[in-house]
PDB file of N, CA and C in Angstrom:
ATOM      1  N   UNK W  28      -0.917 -27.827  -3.913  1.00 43.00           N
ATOM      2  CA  UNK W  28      -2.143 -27.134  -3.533  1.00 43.00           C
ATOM      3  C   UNK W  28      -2.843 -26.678  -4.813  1.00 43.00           C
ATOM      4  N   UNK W  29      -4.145 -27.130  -5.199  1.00 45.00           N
ATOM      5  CA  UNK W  29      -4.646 -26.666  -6.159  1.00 45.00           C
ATOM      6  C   UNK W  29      -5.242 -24.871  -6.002  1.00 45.00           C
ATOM      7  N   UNK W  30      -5.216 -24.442  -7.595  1.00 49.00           N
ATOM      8  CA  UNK W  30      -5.584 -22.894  -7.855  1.00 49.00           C
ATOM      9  C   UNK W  30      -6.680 -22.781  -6.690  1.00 49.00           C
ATOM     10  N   UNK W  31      -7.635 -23.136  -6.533  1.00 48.00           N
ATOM     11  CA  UNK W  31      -8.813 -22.868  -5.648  1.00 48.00           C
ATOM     12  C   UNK W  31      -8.742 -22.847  -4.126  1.00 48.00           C
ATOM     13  N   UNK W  32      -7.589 -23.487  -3.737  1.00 46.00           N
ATOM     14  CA  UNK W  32      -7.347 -23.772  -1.910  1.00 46.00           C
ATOM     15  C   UNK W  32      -6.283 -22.733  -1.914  1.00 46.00           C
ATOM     16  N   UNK W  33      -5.700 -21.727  -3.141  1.00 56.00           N
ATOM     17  CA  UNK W  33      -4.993 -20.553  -2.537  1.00 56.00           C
ATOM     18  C   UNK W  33      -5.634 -19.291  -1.820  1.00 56.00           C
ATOM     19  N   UNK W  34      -5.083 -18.986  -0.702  1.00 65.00           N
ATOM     20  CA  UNK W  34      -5.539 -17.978  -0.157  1.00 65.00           C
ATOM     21  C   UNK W  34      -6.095 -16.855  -1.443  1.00 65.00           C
ATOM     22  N   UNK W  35      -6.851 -16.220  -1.551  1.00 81.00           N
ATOM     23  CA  UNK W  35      -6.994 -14.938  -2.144  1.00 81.00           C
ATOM     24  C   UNK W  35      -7.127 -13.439  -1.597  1.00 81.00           C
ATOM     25  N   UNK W  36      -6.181 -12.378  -1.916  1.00 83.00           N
ATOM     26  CA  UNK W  36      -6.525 -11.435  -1.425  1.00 83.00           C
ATOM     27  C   UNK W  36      -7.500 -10.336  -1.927  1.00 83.00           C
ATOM     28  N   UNK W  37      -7.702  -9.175  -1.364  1.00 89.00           N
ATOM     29  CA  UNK W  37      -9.060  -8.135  -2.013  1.00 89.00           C
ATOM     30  C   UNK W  37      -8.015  -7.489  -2.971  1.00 89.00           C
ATOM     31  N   UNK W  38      -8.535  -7.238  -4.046  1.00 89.00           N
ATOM     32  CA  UNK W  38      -7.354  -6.393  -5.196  1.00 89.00           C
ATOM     33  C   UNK W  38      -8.586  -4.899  -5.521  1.00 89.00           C
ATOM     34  N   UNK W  39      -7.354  -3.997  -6.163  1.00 89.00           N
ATOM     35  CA  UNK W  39      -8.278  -2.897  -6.324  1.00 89.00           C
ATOM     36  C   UNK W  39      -7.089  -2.498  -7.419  1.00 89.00           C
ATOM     37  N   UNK W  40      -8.036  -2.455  -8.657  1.00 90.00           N
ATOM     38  CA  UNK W  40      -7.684  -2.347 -10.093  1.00 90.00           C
ATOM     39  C   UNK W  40      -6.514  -3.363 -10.656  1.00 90.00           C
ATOM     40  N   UNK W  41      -6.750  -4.539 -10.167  1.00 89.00           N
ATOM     41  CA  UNK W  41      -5.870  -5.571 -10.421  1.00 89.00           C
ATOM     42  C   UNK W  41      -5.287  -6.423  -9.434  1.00 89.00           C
ATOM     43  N   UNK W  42      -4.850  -5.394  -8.574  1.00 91.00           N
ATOM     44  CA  UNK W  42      -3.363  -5.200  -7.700  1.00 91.00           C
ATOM     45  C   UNK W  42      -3.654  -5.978  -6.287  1.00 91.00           C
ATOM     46  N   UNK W  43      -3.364  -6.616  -5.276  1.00 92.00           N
ATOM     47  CA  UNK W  43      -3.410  -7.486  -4.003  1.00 92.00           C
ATOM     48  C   UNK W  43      -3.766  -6.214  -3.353  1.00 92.00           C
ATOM     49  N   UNK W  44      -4.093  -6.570  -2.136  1.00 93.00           N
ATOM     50  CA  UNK W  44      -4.556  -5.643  -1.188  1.00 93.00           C
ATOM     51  C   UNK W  44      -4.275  -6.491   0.327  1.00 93.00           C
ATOM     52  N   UNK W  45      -3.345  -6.126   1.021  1.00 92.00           N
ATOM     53  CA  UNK W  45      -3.187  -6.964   2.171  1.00 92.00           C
ATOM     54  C   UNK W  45      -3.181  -5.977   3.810  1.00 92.00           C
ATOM     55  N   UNK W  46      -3.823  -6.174   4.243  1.00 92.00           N
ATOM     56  CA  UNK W  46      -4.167  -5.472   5.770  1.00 92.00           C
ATOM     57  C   UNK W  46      -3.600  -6.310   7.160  1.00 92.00           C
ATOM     58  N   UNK W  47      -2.002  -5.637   7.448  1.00 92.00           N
ATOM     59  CA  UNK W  47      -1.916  -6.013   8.828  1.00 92.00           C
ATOM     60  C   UNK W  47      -2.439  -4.627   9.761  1.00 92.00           C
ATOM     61  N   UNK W  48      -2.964  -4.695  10.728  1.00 92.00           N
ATOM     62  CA  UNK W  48      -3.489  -3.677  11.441  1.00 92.00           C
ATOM     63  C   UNK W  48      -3.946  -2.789  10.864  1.00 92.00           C
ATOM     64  N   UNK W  49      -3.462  -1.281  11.070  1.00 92.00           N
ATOM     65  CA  UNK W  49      -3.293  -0.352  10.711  1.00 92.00           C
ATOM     66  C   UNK W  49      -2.495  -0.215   9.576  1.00 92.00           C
ATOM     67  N   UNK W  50      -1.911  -0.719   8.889  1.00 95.00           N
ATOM     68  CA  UNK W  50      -1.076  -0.865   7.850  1.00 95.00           C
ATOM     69  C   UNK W  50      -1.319  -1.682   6.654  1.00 95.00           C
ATOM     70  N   UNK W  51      -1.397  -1.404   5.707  1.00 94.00           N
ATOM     71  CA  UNK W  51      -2.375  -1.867   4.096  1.00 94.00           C
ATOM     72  C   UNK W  51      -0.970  -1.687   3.521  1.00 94.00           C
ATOM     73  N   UNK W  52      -0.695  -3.090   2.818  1.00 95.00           N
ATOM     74  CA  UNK W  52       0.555  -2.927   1.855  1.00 95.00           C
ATOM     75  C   UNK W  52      -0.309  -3.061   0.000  1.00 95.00           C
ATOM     76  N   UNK W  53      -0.289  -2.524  -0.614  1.00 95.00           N
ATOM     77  CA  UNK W  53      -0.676  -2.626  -1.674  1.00 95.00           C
ATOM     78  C   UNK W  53       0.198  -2.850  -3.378  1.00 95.00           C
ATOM     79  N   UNK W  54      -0.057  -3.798  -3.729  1.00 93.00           N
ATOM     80  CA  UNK W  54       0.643  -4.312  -5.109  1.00 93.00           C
ATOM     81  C   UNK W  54       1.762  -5.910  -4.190  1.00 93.00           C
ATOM     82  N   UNK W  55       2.222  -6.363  -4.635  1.00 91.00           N
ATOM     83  CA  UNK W  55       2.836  -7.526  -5.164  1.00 91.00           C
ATOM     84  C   UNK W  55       4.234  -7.550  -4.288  1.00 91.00           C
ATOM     85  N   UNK W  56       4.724  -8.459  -3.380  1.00 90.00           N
ATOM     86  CA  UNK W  56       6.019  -8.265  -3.310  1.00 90.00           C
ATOM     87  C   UNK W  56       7.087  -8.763  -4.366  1.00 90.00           C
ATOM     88  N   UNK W  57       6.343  -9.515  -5.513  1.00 92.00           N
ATOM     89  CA  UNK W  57       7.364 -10.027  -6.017  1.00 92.00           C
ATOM     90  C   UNK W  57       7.867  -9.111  -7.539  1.00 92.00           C
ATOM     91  N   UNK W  58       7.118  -8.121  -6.932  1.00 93.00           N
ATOM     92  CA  UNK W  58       7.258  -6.774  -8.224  1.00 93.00           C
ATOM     93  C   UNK W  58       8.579  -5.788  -7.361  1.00 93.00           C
ATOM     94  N   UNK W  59       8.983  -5.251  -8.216  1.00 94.00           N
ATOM     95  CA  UNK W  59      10.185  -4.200  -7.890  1.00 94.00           C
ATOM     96  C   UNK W  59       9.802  -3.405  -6.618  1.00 94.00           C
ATOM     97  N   UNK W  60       8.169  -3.189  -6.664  1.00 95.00           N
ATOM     98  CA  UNK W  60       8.371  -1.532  -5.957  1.00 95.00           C
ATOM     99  C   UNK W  60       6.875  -2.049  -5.007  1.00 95.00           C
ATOM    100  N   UNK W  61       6.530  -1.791  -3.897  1.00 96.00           N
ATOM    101  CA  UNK W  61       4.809  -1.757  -3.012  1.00 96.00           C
ATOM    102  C   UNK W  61       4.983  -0.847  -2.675  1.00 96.00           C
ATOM    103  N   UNK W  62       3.428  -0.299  -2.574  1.00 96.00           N
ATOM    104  CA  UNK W  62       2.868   0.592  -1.800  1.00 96.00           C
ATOM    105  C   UNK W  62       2.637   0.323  -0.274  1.00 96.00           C
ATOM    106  N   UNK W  63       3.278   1.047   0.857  1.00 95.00           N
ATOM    107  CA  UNK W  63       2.783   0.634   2.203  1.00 95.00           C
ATOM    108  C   UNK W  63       1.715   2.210   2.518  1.00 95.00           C
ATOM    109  N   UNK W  64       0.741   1.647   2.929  1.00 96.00           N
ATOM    110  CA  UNK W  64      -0.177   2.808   3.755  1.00 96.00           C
ATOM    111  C   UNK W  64      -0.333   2.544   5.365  1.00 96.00           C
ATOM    112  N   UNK W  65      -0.291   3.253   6.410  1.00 96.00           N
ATOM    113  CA  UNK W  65      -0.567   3.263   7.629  1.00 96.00           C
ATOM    114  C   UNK W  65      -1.228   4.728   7.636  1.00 96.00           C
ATOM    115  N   UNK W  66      -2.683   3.921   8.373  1.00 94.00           N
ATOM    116  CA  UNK W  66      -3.399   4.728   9.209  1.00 94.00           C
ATOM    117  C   UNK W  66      -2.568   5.344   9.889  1.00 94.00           C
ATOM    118  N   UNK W  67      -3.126   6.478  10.368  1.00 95.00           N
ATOM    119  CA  UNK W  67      -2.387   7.258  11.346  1.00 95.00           C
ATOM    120  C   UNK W  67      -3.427   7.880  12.483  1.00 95.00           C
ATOM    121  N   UNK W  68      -4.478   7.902  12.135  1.00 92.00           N
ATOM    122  CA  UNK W  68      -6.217   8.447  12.940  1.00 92.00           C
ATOM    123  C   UNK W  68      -6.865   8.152  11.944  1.00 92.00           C
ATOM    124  N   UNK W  69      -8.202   7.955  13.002  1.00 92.00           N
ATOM    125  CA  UNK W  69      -9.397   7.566  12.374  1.00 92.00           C
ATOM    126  C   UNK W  69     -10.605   8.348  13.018  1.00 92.00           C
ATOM    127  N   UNK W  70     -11.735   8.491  12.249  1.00 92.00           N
ATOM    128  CA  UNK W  70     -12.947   8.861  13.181  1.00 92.00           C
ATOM    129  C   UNK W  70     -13.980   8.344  12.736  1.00 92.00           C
ATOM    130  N   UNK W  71     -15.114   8.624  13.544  1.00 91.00           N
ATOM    131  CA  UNK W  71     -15.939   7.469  13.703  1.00 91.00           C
ATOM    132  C   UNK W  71     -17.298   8.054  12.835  1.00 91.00           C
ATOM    133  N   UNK W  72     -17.851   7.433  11.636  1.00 90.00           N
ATOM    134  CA  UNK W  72     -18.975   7.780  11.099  1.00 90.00           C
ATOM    135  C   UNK W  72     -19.936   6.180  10.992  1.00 90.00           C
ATOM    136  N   UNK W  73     -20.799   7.112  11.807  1.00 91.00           N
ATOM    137  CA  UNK W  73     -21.751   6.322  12.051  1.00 91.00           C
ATOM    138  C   UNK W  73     -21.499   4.912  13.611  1.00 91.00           C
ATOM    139  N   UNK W  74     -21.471   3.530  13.270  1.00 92.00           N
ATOM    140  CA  UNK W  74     -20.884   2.604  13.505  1.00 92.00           C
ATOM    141  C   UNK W  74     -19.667   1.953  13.375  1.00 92.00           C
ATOM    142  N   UNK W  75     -18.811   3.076  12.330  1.00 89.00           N
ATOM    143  CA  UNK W  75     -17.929   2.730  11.936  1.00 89.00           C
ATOM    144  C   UNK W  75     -16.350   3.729  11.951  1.00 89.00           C
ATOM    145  N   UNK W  76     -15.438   2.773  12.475  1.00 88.00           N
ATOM    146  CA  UNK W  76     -14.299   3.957  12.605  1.00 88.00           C
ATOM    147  C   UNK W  76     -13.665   3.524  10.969  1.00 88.00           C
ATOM    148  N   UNK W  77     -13.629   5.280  10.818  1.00 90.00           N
ATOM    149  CA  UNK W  77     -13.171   5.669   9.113  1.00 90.00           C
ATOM    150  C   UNK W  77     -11.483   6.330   9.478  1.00 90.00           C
ATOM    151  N   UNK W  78     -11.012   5.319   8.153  1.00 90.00           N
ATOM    152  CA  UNK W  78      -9.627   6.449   8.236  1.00 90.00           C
ATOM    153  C   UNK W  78      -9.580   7.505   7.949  1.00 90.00           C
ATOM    154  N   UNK W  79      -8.751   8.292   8.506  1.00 91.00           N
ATOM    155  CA  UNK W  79      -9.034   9.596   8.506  1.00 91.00           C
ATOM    156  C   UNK W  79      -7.603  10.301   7.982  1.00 91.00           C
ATOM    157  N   UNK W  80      -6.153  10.509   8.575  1.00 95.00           N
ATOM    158  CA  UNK W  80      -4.854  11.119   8.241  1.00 95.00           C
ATOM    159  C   UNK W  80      -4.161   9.383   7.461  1.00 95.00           C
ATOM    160  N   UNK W  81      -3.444   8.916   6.455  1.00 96.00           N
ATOM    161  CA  UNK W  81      -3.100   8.146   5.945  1.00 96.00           C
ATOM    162  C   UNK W  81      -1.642   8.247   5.221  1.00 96.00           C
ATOM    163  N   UNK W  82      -0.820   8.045   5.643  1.00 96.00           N
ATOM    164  CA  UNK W  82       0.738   8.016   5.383  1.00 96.00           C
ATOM    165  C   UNK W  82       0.911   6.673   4.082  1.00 96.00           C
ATOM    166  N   UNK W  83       1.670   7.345   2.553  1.00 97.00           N
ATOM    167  CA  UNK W  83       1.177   6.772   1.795  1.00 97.00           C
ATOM    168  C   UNK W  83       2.743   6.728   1.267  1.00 97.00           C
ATOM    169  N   UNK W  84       3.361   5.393   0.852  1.00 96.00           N
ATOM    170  CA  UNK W  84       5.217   5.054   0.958  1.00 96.00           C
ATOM    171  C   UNK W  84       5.180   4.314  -0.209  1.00 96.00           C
ATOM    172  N   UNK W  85       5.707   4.610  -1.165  1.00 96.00           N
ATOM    173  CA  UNK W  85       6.568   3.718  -2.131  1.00 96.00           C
ATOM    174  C   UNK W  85       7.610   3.403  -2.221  1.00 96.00           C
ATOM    175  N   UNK W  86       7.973   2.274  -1.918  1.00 95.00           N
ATOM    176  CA  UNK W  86       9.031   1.606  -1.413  1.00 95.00           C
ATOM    177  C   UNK W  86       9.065   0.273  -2.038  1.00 95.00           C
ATOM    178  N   UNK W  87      11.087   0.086  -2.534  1.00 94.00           N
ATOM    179  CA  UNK W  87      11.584  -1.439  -2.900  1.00 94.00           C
ATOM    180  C   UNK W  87      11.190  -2.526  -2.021  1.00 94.00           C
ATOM    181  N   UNK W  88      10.887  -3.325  -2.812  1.00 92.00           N
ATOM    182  CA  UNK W  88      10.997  -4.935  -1.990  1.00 92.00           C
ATOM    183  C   UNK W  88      12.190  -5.625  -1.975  1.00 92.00           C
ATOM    184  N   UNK W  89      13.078  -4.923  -2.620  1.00 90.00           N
ATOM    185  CA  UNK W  89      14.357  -5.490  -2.464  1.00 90.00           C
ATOM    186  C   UNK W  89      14.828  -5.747  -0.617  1.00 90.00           C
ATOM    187  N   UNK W  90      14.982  -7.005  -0.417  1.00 87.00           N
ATOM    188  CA  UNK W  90      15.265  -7.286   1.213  1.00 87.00           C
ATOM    189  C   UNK W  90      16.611  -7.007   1.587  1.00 87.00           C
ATOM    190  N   UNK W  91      17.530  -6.585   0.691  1.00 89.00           N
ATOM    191  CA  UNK W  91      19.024  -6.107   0.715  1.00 89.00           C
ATOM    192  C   UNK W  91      19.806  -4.716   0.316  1.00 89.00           C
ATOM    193  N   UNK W  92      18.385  -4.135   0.263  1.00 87.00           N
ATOM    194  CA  UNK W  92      18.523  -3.065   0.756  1.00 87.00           C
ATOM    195  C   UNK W  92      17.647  -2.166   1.910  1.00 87.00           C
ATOM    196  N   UNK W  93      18.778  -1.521   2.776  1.00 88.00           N
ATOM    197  CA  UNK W  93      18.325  -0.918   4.381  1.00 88.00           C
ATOM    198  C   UNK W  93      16.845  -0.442   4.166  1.00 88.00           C
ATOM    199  N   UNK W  94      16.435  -0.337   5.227  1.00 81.00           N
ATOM    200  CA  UNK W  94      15.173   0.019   5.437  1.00 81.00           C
ATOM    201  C   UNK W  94      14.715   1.331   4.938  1.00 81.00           C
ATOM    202  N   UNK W  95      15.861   1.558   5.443  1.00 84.00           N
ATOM    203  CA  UNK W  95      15.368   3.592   5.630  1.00 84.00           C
ATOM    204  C   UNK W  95      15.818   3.777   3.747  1.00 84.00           C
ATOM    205  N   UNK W  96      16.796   2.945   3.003  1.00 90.00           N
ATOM    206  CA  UNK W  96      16.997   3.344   1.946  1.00 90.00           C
ATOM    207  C   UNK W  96      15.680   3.044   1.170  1.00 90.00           C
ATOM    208  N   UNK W  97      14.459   1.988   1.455  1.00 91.00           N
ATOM    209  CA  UNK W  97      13.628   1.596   0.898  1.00 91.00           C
ATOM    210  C   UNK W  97      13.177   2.550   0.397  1.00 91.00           C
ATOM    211  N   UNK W  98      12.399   3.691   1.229  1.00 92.00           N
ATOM    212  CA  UNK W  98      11.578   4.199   0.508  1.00 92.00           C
ATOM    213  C   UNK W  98      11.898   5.263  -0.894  1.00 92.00           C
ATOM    214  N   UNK W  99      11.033   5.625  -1.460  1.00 92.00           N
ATOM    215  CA  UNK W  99      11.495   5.991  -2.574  1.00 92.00           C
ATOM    216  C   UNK W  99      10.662   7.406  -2.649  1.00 92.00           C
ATOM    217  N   UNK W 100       9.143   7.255  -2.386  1.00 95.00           N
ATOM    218  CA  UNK W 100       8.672   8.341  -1.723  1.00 95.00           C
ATOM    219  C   UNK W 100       7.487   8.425  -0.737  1.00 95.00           C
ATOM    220  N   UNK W 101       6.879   9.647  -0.049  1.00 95.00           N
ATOM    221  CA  UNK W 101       6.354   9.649   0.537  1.00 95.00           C
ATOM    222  C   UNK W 101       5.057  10.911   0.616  1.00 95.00           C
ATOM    223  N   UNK W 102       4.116  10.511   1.338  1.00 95.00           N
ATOM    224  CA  UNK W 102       3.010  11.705   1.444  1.00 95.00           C
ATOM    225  C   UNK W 102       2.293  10.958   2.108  1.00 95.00           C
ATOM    226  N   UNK W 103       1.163  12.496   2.686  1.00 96.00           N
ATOM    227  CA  UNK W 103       0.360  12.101   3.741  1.00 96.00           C
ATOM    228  C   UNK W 103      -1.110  12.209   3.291  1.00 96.00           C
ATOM    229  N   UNK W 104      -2.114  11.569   2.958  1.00 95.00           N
ATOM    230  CA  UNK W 104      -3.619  12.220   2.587  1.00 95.00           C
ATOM    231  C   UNK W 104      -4.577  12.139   3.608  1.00 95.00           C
ATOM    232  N   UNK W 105      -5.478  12.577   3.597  1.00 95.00           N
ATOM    233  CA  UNK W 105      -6.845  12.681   3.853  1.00 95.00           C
ATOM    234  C   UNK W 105      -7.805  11.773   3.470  1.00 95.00           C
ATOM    235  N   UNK W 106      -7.927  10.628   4.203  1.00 91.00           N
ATOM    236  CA  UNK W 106      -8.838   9.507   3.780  1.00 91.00           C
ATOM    237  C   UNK W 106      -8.466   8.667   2.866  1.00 91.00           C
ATOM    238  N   UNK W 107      -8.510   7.581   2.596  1.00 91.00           N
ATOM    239  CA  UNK W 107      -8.165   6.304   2.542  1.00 91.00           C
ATOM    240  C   UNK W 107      -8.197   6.005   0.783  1.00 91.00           C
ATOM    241  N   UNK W 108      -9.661   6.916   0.388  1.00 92.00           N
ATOM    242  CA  UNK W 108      -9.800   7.396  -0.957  1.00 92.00           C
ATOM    243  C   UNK W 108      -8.850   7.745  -1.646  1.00 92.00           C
ATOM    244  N   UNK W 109      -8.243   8.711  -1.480  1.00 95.00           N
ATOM    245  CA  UNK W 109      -6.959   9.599  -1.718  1.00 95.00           C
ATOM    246  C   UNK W 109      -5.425   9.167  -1.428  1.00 95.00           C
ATOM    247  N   UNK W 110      -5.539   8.185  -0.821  1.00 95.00           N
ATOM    248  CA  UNK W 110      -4.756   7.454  -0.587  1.00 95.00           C
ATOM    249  C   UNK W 110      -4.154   6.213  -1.364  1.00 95.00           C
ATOM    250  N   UNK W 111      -5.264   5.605  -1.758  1.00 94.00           N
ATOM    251  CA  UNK W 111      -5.564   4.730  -2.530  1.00 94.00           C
ATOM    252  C   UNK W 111      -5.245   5.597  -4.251  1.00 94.00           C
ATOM    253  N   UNK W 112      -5.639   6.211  -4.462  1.00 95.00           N
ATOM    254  CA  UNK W 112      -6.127   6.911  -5.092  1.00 95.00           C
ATOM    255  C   UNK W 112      -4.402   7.249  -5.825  1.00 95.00           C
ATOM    256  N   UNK W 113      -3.761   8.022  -5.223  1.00 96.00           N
ATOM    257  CA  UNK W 113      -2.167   8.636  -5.384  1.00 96.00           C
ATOM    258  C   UNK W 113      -1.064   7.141  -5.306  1.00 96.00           C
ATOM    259  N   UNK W 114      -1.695   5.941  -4.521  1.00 96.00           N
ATOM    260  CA  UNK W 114      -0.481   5.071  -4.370  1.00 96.00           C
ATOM    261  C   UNK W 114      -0.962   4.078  -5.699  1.00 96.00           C
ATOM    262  N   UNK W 115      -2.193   3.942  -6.187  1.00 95.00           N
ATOM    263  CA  UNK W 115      -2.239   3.360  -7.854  1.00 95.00           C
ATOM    264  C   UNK W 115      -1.302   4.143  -9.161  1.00 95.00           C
ATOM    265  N   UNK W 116      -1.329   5.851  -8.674  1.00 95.00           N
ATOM    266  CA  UNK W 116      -0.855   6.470  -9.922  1.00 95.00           C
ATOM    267  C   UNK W 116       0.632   6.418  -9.946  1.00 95.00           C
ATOM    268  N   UNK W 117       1.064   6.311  -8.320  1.00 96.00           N
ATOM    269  CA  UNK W 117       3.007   6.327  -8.040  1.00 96.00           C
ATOM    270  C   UNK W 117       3.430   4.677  -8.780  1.00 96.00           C
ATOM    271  N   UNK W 118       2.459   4.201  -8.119  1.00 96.00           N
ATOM    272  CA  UNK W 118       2.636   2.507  -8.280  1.00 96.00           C
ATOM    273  C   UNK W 118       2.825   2.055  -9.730  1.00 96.00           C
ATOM    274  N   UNK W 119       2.065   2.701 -10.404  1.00 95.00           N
ATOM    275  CA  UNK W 119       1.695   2.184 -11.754  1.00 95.00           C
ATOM    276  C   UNK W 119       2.795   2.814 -12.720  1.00 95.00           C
ATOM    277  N   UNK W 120       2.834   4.462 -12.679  1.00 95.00           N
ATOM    278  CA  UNK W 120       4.402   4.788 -13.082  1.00 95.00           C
ATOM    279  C   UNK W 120       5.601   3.905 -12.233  1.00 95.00           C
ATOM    280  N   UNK W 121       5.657   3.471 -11.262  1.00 94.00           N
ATOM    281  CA  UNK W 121       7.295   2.870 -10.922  1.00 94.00           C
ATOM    282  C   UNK W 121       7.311   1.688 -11.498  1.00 94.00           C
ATOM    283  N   UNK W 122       6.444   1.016 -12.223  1.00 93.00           N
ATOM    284  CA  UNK W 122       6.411  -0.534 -12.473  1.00 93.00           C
ATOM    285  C   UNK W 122       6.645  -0.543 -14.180  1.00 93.00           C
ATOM    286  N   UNK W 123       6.262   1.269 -14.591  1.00 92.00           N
ATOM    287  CA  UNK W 123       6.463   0.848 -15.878  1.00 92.00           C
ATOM    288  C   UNK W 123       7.627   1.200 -16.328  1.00 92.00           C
ATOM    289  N   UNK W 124       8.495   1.693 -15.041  1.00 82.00           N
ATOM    290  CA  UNK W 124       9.958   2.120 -15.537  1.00 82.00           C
ATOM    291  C   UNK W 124      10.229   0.792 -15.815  1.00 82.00           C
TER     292      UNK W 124
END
């Protein structure tokens, strides 16, 4: 498959950006550590439903280790901004350990 017929995803400051549902995994699986975000509520401005409460997880991609051991940490923000925002600064320190 040539460079150009690969899928591409939306990146934000480098990094992949992938959206199943409600749930935005952010950075690389083939890196040590992703960011998972899930919506949790949303409200509606304008025409548009905005996230609103956002559950924000840094967690191994290691597939051999348990689930629940994945995560590494956790928090909740206020809009999607802030969200984004805290899982670049966790992300970016765990990658440079």
């Amino acid at each position: 498959m040539s460079e150009q017929n690969k899928q591409q995803f939306p990146t934000y400051k480098g990094k992949p950006l992938v959206r199943c549902g409600d749930t935005i995994y952010y950075g690389s699986m083939k890196d040590k550590y992703v960011i998972k975000m899930d919506i949790k509520s949303k409200k509606k401005v304008g025409d548009l439903d905005v996230a609103d409460r956002v559950t924000v997880q840094l967690m191994y991609t290691d597939p051999e280790i348990r689930t629940r051991k994945q995560i590494v940490k956790t928090s909740e923000k206020n809009g999607l901004y802030l969200a984004l925002d805290i899982a670049d600064a966790w992300l970016t320190r765990a990658l440079a350990e």
